CSV table of C-alpha atoms in Angstrom, one decimal:
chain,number,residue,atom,x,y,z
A,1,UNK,CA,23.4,45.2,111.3
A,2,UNK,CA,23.9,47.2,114.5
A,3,UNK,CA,25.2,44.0,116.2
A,4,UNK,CA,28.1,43.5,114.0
A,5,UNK,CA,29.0,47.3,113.6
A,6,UNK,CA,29.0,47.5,117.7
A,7,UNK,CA,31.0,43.7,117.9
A,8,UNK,CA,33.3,45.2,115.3
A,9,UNK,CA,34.0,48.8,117.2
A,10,UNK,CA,34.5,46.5,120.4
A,11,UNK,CA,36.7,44.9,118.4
A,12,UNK,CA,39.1,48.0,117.4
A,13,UNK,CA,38.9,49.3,120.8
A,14,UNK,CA,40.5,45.9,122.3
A,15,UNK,CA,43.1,46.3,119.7
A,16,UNK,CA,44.0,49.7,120.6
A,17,UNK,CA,44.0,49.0,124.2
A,18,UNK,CA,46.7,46.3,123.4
A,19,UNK,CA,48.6,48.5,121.1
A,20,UNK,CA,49.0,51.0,124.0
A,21,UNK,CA,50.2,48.7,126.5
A,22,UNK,CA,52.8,47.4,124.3
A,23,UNK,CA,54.1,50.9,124.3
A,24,UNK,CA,54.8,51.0,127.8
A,25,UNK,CA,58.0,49.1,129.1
A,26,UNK,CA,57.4,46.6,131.8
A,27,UNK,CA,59.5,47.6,134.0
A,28,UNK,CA,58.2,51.8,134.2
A,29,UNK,CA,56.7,52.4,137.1
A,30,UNK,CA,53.7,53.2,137.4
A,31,UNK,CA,53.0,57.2,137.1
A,32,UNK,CA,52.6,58.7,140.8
A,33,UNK,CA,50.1,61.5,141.0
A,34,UNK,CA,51.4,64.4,143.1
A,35,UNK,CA,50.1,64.7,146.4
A,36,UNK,CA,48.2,68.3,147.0
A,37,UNK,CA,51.5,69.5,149.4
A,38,UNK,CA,54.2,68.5,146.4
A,39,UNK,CA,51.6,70.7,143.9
A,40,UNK,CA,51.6,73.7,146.2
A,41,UNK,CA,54.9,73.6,146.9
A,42,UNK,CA,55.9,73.2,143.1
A,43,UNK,CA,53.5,76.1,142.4
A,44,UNK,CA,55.1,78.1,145.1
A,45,UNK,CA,58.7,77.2,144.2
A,46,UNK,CA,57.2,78.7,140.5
A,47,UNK,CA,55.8,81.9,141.6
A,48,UNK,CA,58.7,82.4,144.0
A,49,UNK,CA,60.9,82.1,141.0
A,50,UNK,CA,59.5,84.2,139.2
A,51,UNK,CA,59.1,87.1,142.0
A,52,UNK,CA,62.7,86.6,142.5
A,53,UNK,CA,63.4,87.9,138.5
A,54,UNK,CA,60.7,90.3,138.6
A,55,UNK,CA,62.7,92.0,141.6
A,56,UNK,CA,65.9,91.3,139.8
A,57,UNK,CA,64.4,93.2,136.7
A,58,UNK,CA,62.9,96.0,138.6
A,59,UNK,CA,66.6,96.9,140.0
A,60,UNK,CA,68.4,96.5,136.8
A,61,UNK,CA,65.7,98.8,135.7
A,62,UNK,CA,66.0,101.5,138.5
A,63,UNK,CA,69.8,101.5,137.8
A,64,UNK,CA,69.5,101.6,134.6
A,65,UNK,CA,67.2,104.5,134.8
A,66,UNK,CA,69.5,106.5,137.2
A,67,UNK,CA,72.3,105.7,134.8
A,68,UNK,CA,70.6,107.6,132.1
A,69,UNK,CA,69.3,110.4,133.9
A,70,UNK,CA,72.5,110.9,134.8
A,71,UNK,CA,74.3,111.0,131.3
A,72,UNK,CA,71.2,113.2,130.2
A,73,UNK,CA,72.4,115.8,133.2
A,74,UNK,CA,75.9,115.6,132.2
A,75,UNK,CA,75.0,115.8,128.4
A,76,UNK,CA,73.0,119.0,129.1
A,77,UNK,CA,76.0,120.5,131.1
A,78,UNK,CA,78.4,119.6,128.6
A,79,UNK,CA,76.4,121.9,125.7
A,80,UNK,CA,75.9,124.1,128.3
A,81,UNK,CA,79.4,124.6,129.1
A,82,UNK,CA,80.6,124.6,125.5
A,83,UNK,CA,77.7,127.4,124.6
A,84,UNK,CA,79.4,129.3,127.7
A,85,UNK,CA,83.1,129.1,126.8
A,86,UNK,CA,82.0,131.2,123.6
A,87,UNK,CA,81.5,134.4,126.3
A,88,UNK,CA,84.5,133.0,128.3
A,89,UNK,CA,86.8,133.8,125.3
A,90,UNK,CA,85.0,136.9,124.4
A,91,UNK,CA,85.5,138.0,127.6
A,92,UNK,CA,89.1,137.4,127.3
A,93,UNK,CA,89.5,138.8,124.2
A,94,UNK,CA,88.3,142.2,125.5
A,95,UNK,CA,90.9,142.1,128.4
A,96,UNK,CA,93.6,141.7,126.3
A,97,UNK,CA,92.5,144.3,123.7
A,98,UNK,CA,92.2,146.7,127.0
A,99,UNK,CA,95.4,145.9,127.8
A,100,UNK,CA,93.3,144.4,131.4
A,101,UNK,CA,92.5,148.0,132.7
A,102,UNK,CA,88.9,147.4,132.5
A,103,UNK,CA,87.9,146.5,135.9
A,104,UNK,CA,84.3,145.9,135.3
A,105,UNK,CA,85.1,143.3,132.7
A,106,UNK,CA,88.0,141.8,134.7
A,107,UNK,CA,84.9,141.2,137.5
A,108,UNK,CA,82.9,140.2,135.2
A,109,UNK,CA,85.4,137.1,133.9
A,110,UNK,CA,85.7,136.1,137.8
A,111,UNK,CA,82.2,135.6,138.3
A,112,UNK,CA,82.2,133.9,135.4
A,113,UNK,CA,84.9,131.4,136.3
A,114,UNK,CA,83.7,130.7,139.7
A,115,UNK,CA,80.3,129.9,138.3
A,116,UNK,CA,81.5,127.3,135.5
A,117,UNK,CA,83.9,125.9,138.7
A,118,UNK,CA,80.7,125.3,140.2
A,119,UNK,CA,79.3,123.0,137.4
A,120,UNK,CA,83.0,121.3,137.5
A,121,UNK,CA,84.1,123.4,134.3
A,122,UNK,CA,87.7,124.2,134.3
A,123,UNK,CA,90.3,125.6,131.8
A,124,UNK,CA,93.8,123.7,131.6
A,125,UNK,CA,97.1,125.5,130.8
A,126,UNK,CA,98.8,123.7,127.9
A,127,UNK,CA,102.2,126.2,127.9
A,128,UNK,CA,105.5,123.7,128.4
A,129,UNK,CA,103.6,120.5,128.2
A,130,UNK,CA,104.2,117.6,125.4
A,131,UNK,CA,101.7,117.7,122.9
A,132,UNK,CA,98.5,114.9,123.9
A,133,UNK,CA,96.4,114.8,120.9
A,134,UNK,CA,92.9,114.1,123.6
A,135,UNK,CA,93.9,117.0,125.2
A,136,UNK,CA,95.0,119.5,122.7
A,137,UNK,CA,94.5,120.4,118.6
A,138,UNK,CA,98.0,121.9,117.5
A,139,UNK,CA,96.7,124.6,114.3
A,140,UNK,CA,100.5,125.0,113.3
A,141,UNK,CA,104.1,123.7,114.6
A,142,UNK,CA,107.4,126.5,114.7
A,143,UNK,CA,110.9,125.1,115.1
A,144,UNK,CA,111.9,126.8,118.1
A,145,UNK,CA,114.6,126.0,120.6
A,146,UNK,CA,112.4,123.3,123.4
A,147,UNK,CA,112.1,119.8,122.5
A,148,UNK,CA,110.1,118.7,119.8
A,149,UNK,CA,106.6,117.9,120.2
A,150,UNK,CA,106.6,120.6,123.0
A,151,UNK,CA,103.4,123.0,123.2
A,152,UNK,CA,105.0,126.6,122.6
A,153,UNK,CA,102.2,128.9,122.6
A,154,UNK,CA,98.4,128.5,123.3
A,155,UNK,CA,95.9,130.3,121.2
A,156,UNK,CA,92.9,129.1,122.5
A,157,UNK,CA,92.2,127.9,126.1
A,158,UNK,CA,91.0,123.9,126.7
A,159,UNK,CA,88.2,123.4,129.2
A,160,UNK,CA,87.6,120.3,131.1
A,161,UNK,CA,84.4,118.8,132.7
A,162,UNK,CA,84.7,116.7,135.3
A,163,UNK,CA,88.0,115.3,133.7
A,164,UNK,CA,86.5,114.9,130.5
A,165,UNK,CA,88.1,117.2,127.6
A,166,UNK,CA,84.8,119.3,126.8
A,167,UNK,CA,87.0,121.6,123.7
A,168,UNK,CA,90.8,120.8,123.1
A,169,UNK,CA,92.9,123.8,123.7
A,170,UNK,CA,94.2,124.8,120.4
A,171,UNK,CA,98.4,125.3,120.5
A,172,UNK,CA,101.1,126.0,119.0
A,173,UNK,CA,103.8,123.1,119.2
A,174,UNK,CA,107.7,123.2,118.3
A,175,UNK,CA,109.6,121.1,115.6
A,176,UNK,CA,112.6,121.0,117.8
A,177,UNK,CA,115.5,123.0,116.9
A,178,UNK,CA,115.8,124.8,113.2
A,179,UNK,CA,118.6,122.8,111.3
A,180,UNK,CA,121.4,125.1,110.7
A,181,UNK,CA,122.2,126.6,107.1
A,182,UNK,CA,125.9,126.0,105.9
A,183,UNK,CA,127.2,128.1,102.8
């Protein structure tokens, strides 16, 4: 019995063996095994590939990382500027309430602007310009004799930082010229 099991197993295996080779066109070549100089150089063309990227990732990383330690400065600024210009209009308040005869406060509001020109904090006159919504929040409009859409009066100071509109000044612009009553 263990003659015609082994006969019949020799059997399958020929089969398969033909099945196989009728699955391979003629005309293939035959497969080439690599030669131990093509493997290392197609390993090394891999791991050079992939050094390159890693390097490429690494930078985009670094700049990335400057990028947002550099908004987090200028973020940090920013609220600390707008916190500041809070005492800035205090300060200006209590000029004009004394008339500016205070000299210790009038000091005091130098030092003050010198130090937020040091962080790149400036205030911006708005008086005569034409009204720029980015630059500017108009809390009422007068009819008055300048063009409209002409600031007239400003109530409250705009500050810049680094060319970048930190608080609108808040104005006063003109409706043009008031149309005249007939009777």
């Amino acid at each position: 019995m263990n003659d015609s099991a082994d006969t019949n197993l020799e059997k399958k295996s020929e089969m398969n063996q033909e099945g196989e080779d009728a699955l391979i066109p003629e005309g293939s070549p035959p497969e080439e095994e690599k030669s131990p100089l093509e493997l290392l150089r197609s390993e090394y063309d891999d791991l050079n590939d992939k050094y390159l990227r890693l390097a490429a990732d690494f930078e985009n990383f670094r700049k990335r990382s400057v990028r947002d330690t550099e908004q987090r400065i200028a973020q940090s600024i920013g609220q600390f500027a707008r916190d500041m210009l809070e005492v800035a209009d205090s300060l200006d308040r209590a000029l004009e309430a004394e008339g500016g005869a205070h000299e210790g406060l009038a000091q005091i509001q130098k030092l003050l602007i010198q130090v937020m020109k040091r962080q790149g904090i400036e205030s911006f006159e708005s008086v005569g310009e034409k009204f720029d919504p980015t630059r500017h929040e108009a809390i009422a409009m007068i009819p008055s004799d300048v063009d409209e859409g002409t600031i007239c009066d400003q109530v409250c100071k705009g500050y810049c930082l680094q060319d970048k509109v930190i608080r609108p000044a808040q104005v006063v612009v003109s409706q043009g010229t008031a149309p005249v009553e007939q009777k």
